[in-house]
CSV table of N, CA and C and ligand atoms in Angstrom, one decimal:
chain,number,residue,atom,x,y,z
A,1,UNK,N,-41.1,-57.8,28.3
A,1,UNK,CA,-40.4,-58.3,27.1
A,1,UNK,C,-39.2,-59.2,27.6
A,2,UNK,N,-39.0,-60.5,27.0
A,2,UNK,CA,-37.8,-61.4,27.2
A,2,UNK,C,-36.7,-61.3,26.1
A,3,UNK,N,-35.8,-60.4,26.8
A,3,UNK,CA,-34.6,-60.8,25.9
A,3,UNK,C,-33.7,-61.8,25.8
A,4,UNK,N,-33.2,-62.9,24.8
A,4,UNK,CA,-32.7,-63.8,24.2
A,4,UNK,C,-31.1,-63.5,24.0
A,5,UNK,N,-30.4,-64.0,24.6
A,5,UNK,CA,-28.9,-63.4,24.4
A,5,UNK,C,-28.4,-64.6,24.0
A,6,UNK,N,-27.6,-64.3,23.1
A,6,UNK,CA,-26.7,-64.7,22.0
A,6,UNK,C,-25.0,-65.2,22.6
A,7,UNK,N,-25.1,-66.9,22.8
A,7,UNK,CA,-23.8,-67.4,23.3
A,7,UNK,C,-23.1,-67.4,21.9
A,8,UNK,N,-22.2,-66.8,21.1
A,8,UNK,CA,-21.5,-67.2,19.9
A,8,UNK,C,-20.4,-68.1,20.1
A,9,UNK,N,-20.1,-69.0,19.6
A,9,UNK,CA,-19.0,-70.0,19.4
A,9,UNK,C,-18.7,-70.6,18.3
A,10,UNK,N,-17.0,-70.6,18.1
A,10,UNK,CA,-16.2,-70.8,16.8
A,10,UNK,C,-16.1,-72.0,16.6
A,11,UNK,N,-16.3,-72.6,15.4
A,11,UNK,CA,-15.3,-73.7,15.0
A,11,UNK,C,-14.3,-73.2,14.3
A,12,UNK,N,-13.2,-73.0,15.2
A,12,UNK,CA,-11.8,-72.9,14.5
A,12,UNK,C,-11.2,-73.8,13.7
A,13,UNK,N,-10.4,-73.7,12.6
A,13,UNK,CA,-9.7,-74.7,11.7
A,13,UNK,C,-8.8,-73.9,11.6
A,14,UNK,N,-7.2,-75.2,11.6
A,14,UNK,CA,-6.3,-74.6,11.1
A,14,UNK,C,-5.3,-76.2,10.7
A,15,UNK,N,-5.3,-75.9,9.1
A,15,UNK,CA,-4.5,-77.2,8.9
A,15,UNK,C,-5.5,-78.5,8.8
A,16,UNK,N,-6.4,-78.3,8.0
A,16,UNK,CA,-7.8,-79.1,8.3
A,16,UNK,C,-7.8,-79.6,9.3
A,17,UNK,N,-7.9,-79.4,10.7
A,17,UNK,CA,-8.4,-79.9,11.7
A,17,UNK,C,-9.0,-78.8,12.5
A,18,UNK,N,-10.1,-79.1,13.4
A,18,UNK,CA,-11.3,-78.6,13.8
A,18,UNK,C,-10.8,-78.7,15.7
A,19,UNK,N,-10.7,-77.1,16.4
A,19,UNK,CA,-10.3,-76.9,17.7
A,19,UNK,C,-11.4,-77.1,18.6
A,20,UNK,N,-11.2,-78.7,19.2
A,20,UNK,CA,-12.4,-78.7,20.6
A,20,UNK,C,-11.4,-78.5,21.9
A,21,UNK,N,-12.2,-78.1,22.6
A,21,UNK,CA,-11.6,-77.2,24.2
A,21,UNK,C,-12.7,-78.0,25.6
A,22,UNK,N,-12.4,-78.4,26.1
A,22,UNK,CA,-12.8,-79.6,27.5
A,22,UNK,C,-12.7,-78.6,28.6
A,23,UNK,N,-14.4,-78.0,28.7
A,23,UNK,CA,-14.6,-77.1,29.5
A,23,UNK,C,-14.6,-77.8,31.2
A,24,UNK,N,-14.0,-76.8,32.1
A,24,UNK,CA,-13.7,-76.9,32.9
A,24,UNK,C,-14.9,-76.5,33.9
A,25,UNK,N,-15.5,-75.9,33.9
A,25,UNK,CA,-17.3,-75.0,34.5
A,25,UNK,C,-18.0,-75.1,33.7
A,26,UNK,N,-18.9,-74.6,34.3
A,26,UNK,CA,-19.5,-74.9,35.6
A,26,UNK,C,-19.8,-76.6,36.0
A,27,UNK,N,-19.7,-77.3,37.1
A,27,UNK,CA,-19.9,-78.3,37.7
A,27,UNK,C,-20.6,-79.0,36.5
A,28,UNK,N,-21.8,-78.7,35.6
A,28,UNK,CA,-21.9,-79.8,35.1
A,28,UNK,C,-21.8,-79.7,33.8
A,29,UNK,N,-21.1,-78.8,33.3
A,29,UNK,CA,-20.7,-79.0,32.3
A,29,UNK,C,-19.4,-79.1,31.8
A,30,UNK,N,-18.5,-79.4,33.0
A,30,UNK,CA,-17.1,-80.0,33.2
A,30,UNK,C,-16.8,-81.2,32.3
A,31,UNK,N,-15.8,-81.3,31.9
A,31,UNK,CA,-15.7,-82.9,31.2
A,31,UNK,C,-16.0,-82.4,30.0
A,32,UNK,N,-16.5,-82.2,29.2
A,32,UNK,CA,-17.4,-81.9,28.2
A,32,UNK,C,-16.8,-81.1,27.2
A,33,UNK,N,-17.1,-81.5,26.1
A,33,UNK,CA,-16.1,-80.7,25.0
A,33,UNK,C,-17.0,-79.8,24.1
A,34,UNK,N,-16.3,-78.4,24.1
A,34,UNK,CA,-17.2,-78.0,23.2
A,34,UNK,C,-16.6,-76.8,22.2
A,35,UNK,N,-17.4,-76.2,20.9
A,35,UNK,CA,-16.4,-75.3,20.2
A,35,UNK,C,-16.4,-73.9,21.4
A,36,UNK,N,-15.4,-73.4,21.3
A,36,UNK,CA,-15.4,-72.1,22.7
A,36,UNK,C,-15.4,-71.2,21.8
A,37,UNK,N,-16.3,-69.8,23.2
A,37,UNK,CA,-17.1,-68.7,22.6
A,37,UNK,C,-17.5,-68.5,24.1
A,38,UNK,N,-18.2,-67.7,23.8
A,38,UNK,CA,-19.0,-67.1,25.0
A,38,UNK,C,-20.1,-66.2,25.0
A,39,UNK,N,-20.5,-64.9,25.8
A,39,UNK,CA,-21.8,-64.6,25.3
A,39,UNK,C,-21.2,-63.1,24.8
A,40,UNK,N,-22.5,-62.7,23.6
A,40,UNK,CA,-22.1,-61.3,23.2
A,40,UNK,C,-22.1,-60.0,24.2
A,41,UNK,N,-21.4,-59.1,24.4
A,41,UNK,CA,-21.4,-58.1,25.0
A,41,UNK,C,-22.3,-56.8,24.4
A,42,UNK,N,-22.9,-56.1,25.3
A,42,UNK,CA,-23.8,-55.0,24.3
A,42,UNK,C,-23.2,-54.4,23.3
A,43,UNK,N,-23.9,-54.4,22.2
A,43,UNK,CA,-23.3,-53.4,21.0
A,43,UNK,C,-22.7,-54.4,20.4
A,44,UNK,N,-21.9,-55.5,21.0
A,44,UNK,CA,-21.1,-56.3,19.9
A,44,UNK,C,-21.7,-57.2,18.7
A,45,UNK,N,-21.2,-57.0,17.3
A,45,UNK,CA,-22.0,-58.0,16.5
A,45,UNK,C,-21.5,-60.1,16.8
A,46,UNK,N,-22.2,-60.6,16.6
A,46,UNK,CA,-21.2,-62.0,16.6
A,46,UNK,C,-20.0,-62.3,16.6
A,47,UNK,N,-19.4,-61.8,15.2
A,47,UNK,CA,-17.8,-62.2,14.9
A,47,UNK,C,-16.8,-61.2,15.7
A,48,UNK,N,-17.6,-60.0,16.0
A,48,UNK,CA,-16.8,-59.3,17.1
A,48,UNK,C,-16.6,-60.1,18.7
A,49,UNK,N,-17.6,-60.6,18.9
A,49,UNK,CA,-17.3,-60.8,20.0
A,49,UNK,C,-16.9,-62.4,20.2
A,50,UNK,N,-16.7,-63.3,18.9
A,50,UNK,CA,-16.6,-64.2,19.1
A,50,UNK,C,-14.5,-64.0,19.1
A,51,UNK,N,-14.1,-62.9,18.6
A,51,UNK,CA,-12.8,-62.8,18.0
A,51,UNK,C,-12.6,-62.4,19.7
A,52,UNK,N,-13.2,-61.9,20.5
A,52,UNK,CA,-12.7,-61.5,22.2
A,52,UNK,C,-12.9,-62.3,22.7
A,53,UNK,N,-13.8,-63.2,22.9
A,53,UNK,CA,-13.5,-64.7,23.6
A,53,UNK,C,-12.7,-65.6,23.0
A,54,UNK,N,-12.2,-65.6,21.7
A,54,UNK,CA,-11.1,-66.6,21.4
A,54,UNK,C,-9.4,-66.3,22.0
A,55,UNK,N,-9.9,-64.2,22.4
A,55,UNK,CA,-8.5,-63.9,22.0
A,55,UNK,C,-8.6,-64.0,24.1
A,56,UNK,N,-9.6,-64.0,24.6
A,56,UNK,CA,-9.4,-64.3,26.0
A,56,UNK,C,-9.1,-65.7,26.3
A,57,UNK,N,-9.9,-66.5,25.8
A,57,UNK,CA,-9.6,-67.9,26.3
A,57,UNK,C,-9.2,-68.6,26.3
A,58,UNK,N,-8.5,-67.9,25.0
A,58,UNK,CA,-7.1,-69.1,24.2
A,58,UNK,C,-6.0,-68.5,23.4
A,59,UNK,N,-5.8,-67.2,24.2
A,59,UNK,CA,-5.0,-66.2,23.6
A,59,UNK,C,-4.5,-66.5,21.9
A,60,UNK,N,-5.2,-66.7,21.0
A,60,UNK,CA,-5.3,-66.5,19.9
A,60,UNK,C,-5.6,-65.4,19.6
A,61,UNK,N,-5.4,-65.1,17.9
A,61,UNK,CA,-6.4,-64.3,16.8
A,61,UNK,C,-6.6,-65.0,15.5
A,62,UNK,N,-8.3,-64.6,15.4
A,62,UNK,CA,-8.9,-65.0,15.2
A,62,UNK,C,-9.8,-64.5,13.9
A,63,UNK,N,-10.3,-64.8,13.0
A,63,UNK,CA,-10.8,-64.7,11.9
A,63,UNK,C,-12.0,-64.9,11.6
A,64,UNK,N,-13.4,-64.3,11.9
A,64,UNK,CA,-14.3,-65.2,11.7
A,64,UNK,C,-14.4,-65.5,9.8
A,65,UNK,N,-15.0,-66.5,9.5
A,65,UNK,CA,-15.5,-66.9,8.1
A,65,UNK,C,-16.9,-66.7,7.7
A,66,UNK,N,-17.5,-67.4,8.5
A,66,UNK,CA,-18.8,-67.7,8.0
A,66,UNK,C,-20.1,-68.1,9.1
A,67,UNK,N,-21.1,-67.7,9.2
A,67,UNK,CA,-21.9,-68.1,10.1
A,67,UNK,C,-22.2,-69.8,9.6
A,68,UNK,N,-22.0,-70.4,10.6
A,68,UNK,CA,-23.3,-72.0,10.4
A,68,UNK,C,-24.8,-71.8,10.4
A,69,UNK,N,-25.5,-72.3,10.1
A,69,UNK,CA,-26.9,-71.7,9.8
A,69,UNK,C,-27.0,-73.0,10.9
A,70,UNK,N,-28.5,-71.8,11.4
A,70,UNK,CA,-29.0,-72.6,12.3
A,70,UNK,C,-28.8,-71.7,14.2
A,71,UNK,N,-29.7,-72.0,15.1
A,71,UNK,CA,-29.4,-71.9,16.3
A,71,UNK,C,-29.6,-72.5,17.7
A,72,UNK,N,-29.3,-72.7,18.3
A,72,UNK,CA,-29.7,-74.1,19.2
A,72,UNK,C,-29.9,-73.4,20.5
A,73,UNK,N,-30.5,-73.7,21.1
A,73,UNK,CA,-31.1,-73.4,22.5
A,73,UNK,C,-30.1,-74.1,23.7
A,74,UNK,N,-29.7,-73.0,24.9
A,74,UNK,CA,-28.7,-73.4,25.7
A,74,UNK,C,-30.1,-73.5,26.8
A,75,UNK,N,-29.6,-73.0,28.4
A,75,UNK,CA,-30.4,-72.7,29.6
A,75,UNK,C,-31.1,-71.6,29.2
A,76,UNK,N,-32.2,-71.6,30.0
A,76,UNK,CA,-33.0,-70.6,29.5
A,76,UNK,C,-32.7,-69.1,29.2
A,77,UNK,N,-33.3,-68.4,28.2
A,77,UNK,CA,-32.9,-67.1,27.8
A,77,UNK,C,-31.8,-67.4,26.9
A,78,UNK,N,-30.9,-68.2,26.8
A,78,UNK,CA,-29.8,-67.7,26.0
A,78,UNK,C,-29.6,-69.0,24.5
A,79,UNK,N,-29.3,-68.7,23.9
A,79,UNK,CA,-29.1,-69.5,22.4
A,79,UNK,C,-27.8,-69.3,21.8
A,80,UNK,N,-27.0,-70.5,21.0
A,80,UNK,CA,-25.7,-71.0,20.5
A,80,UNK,C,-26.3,-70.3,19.1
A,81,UNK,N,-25.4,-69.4,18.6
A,81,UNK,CA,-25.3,-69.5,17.0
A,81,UNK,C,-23.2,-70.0,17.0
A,82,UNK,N,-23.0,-70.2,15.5
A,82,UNK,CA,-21.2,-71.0,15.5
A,82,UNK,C,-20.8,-70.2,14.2
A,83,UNK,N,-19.7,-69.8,14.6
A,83,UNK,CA,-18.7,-69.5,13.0
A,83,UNK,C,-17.9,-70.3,12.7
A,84,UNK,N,-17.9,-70.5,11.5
A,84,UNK,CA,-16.1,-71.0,11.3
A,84,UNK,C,-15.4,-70.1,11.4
A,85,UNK,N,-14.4,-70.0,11.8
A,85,UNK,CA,-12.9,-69.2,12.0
A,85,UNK,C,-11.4,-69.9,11.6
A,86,UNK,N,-10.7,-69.0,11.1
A,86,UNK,CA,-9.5,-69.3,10.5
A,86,UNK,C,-8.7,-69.1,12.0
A,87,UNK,N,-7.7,-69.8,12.3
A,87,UNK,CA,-6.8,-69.1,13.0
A,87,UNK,C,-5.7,-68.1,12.3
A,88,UNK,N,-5.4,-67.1,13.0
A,88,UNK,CA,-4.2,-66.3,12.3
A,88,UNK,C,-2.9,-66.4,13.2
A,89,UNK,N,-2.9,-66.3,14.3
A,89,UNK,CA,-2.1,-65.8,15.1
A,89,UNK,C,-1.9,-66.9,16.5
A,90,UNK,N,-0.7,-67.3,16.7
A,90,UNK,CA,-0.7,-67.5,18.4
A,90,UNK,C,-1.3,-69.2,18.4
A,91,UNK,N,-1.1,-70.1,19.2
A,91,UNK,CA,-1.0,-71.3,19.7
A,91,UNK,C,-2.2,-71.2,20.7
A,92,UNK,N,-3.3,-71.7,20.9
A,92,UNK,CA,-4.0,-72.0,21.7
A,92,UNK,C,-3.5,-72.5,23.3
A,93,UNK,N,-4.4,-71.9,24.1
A,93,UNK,CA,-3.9,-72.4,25.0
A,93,UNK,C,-4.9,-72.7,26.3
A,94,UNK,N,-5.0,-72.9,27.0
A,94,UNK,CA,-7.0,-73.3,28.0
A,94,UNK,C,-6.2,-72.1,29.2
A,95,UNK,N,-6.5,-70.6,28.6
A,95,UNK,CA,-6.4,-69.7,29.7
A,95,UNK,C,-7.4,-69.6,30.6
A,96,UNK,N,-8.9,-69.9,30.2
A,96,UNK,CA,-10.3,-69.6,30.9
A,96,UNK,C,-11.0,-70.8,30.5
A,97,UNK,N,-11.6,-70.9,31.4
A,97,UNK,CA,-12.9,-71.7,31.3
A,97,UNK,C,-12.8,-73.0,31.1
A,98,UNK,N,-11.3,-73.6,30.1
A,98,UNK,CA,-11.4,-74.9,29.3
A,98,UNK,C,-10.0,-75.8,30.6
A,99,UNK,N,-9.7,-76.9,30.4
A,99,UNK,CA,-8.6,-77.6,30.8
A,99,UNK,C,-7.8,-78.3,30.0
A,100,UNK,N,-8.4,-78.1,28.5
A,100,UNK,CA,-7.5,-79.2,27.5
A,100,UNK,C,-7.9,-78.7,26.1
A,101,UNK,N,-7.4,-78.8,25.3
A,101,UNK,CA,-7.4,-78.4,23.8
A,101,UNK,C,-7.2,-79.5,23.4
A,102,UNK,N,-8.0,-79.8,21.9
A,102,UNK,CA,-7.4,-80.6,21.0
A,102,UNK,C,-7.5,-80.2,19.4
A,103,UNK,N,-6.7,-80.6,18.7
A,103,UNK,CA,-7.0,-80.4,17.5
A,103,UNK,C,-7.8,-81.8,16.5
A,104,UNK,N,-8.6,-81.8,16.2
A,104,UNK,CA,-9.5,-82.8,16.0
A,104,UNK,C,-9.2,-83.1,14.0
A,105,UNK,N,-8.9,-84.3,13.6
A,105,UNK,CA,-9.4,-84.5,12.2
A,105,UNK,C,-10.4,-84.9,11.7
A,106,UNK,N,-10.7,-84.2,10.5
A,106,UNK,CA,-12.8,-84.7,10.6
A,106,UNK,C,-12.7,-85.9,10.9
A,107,UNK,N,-11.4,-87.5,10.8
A,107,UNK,CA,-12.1,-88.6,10.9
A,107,UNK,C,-11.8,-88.8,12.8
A,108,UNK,N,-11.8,-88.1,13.4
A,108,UNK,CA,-11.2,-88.4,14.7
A,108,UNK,C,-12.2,-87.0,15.9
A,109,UNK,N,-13.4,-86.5,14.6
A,109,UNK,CA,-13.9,-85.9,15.8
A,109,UNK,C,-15.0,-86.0,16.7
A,110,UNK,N,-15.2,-87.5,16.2
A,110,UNK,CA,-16.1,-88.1,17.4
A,110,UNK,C,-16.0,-88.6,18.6
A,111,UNK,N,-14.4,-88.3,19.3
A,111,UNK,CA,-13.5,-89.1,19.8
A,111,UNK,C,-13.6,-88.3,20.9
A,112,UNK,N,-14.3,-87.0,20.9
A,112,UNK,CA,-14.4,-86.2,22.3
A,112,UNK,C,-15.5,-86.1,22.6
A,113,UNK,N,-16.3,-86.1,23.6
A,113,UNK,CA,-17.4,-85.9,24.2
A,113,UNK,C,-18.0,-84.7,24.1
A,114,UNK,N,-18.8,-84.4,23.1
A,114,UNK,CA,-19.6,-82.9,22.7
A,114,UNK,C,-20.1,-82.8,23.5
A,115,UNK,N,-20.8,-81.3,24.0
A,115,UNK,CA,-22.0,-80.9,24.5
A,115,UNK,C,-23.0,-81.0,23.4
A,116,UNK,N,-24.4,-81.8,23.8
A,116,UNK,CA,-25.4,-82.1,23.0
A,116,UNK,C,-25.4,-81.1,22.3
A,117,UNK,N,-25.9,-79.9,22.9
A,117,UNK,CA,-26.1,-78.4,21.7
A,117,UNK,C,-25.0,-78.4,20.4
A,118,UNK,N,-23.8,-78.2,20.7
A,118,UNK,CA,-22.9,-78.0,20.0
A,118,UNK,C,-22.9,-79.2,18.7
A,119,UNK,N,-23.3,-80.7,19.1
A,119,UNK,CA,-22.9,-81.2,17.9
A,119,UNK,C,-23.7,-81.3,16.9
A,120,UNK,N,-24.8,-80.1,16.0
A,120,UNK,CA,-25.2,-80.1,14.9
A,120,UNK,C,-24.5,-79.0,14.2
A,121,UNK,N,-23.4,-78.1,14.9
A,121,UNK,CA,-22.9,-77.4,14.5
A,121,UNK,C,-21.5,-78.0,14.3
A,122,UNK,N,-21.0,-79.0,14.8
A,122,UNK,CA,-19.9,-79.6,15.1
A,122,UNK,C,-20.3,-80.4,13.2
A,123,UNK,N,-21.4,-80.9,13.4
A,123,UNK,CA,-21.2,-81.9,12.4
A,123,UNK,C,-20.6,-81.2,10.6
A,124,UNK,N,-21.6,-79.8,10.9
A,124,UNK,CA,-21.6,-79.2,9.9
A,124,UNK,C,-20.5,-78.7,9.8
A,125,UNK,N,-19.5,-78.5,10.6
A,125,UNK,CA,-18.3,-78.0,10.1
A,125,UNK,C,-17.3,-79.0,9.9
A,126,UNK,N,-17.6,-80.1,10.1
A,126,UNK,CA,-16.6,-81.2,9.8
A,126,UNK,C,-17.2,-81.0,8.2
A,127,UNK,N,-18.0,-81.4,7.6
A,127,UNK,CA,-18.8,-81.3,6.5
A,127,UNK,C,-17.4,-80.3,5.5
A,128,UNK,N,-17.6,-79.0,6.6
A,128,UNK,CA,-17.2,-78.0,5.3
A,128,UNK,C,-15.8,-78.1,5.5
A,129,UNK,N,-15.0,-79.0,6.6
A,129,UNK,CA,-13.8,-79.1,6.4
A,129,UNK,C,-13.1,-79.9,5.6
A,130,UNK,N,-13.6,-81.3,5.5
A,130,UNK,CA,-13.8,-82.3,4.3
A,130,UNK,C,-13.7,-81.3,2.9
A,131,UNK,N,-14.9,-80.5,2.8
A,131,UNK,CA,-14.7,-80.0,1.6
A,131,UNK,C,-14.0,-79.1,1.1
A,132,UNK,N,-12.6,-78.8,2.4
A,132,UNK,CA,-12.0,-77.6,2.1
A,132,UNK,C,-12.4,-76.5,1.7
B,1,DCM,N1,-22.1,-72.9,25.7
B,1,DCM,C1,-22.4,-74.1,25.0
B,1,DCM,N2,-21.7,-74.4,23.9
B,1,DCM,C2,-20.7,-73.6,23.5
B,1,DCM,C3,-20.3,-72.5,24.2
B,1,DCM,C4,-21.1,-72.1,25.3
B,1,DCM,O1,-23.4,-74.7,25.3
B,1,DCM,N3,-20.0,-74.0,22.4
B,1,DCM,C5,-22.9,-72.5,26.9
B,1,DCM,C6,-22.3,-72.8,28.2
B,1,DCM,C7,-22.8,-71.8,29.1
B,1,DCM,C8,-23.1,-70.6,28.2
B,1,DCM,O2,-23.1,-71.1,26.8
B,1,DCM,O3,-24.1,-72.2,29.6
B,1,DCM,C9,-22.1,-69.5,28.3
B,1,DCM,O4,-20.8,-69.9,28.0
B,1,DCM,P1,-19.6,-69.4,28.7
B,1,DCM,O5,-19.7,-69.8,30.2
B,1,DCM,O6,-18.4,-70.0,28.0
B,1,DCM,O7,-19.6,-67.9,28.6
């Protein structure tokens, strides 16, 4: 039996603008901007574990909202689902994994270099930021 593990990653918003993070690793996926998250740990649901990698890698807290529908295929075995998330607490910061933060406006967030996976989830949350 092949088990499928679950990368979760947030589109955070705070102040209509949408948080992209400019991962640092692995070698080729350096440069590259993407919503940050990471993979589920046993037992964890999504939003749980999506609230422990925001609060590891960008010492935030974190809120999840809503699932994006939809899932996208990373390297093998593993697949992207995306939440929106509110920020609550604390100033981002690139403690793990990232080298640069930005805060994005829906008209200004094509201006970073997505990872292919992430931008059908990217698009749709600009969508739902627009619509407040
Ligand atoms: N990943 C991705 N898009 C994201 C978050 C993660 O494609 N928004 C991928 C990169 C890694 C894997 O998921 O191959 C695990 O991520 P991490 O290394 O951040 O735990």
């Amino acid at each position: 039996m092949t088990t499928v593990r679950v990368v979760v990653a947030g589109a955070v918003f705070h102040q209509g603008r949408l948080l992209a993070a400019r991962r640092s690793a692995p070698p080729e996926l350096a440069g590259r901007w993407e919503l940050p998250g990471g993979k589920l740990e046993p037992g964890e649901t999504a939003p749980e574990a999506l609230v422990r990698e925001l609060r590891e890698e960008l010492g935030v807290e974190t809120e999840p909202v809503g699932r994006i529908a939809g899932e996208w295929p990373l390297k093998p075995g593993y697949v992207l689902q995306v939440w929106t998330a509110r920020l609550l607490a604390g100033e981002p910061r690139p403690l793990e994994d990232h080298d640069e933060l930005r805060w994005l406006t829906p008209e200004r967030v094509d201006e970073v270099d997505w990872l292919e996976q992430d931008r059908p989830a990217v698009a749709e949350a600009v969508a739902r930021l627009r619509a407040g």
